[in-house]
Amino acid sequence: MTKRGGTEVFRITGARQGLADDVRGRQRRYVISMTVRTLSVIAAAVLWNIERHVAFVALALGILLPYVAVVIANAGRESAPSLPSTFVPTPARPAIEAPNLKKSSDQS
């Protein structure tokens, strides 16, 4: 996530996106889906006598897209992100080896 000034901002809470932003995003996705549906139905009408198989595909898209758009628009809010972990593991330290004890008779 970046701020307008170009500095990077980190999300440190588990707060969800604001409701107004969520609704705006859903509306944007729905309008885009319905625009694609309208264009596909127009393409089906224009291509009906020219390319019948392409017209069938465009018509099928125009029939199925409203259902998909409504399901996507009503999918619900995003799940709340998990809180950042406050547990900091201790760094792994190598075990200290026992000193190499030599017998006094070996050290002559």
C-alpha positions as a printed Julia matrix, in Angstrom:
108×3 Matrix{Float64}:
   0.0     0.0     0.0
   1.47    3.39   -0.92
   0.5     6.87    0.08
   0.11    9.74   -2.37
   3.5    11.16   -1.45
   5.16    7.94   -2.55
   6.03    6.74    0.93
   5.03    3.21    1.79
   2.37    2.75    4.47
   1.96   -0.5     6.37
  -1.34   -1.76    7.71
  -0.72   -2.67   11.33
  -4.25   -3.39   12.52
  -6.81   -6.02   11.74
  -9.34   -3.39   10.67
 -11.42   -4.05    7.59
 -11.74   -1.76    4.61
 -14.28    1.03    5.2
 -17.92    0.32    4.31
 -18.1     3.17    1.8
 -15.01    1.84   -0.01
 -16.45   -1.67    0.01
 -19.77   -0.54   -1.48
 -17.98    1.59   -4.08
 -15.87   -1.4    -5.15
 -18.92   -3.64   -5.44
 -20.77   -1.06   -7.52
 -17.77   -0.65   -9.8
 -17.51   -4.42  -10.39
 -21.25   -4.66  -11.09
 -21.23   -1.75  -13.57
 -18.24   -3.23  -15.41
 -19.97   -6.62  -15.6
 -23.19   -5.1   -16.91
 -21.27   -3.05  -19.48
 -19.63   -6.22  -20.77
 -23.06   -7.91  -20.85
 -24.58   -5.05  -22.83
 -21.71   -5.09  -25.32
 -22.0    -8.86  -25.74
 -25.77   -8.67  -26.43
 -25.18   -5.89  -28.98
 -22.4    -7.96  -30.57
 -24.74  -10.96  -30.75
 -27.37   -8.88  -32.54
 -24.85   -7.39  -34.98
 -23.1   -10.71  -35.72
 -26.24  -12.85  -35.98
 -26.26  -12.91  -39.81
 -22.48  -12.62  -40.23
 -20.84  -15.05  -37.8
 -23.54  -17.16  -36.2
 -21.24  -19.18  -33.92
 -19.62  -16.03  -32.51
 -23.1   -14.58  -32.02
 -24.12  -17.67  -30.01
 -21.08  -17.27  -27.75
 -21.82  -13.57  -27.25
 -25.47  -14.35  -26.53
 -24.54  -17.04  -23.99
 -22.21  -14.55  -22.32
 -25.02  -11.99  -22.24
 -27.37  -14.52  -20.64
 -24.95  -15.88  -18.02
 -23.19  -12.67  -17.02
 -26.05  -11.09  -14.98
 -26.08  -14.07  -12.63
 -22.32  -13.98  -12.23
 -22.34  -10.2   -11.72
 -24.95  -10.4    -8.96
 -23.11  -13.22   -7.2
 -19.85  -11.27   -7.34
 -21.51   -8.03   -6.19
 -23.2    -9.78   -3.24
 -20.19  -11.84   -2.26
 -19.84   -9.95    1.0
 -17.1    -8.01    2.6
 -13.57   -9.25    2.69
 -12.59  -11.29    5.68
 -10.83   -9.37    8.39
  -7.11   -9.74    8.01
  -5.37  -11.43   10.87
  -3.52   -9.27   13.29
   0.21   -9.09   12.83
   2.16  -11.47   14.97
   3.66   -9.89   18.07
   5.63  -12.99   18.89
   9.27  -12.56   18.01
  11.12  -15.86   18.15
  14.45  -15.83   19.89
  17.34  -16.21   17.51
  18.79  -19.68   17.32
  22.16  -19.82   18.99
  24.55  -22.65   18.42
  25.09  -24.84   21.43
  28.31  -24.23   23.27
  30.51  -27.24   23.07
  32.18  -28.56   26.17
  35.86  -27.68   26.37
  38.17  -30.37   25.21
  39.67  -31.62   28.46
  42.92  -33.4    28.04
  44.51  -35.48   30.7
  47.47  -33.91   32.44
  49.59  -36.88   31.48
  49.0   -36.05   27.77
  50.3   -32.52   28.16
  53.9   -33.23   29.04
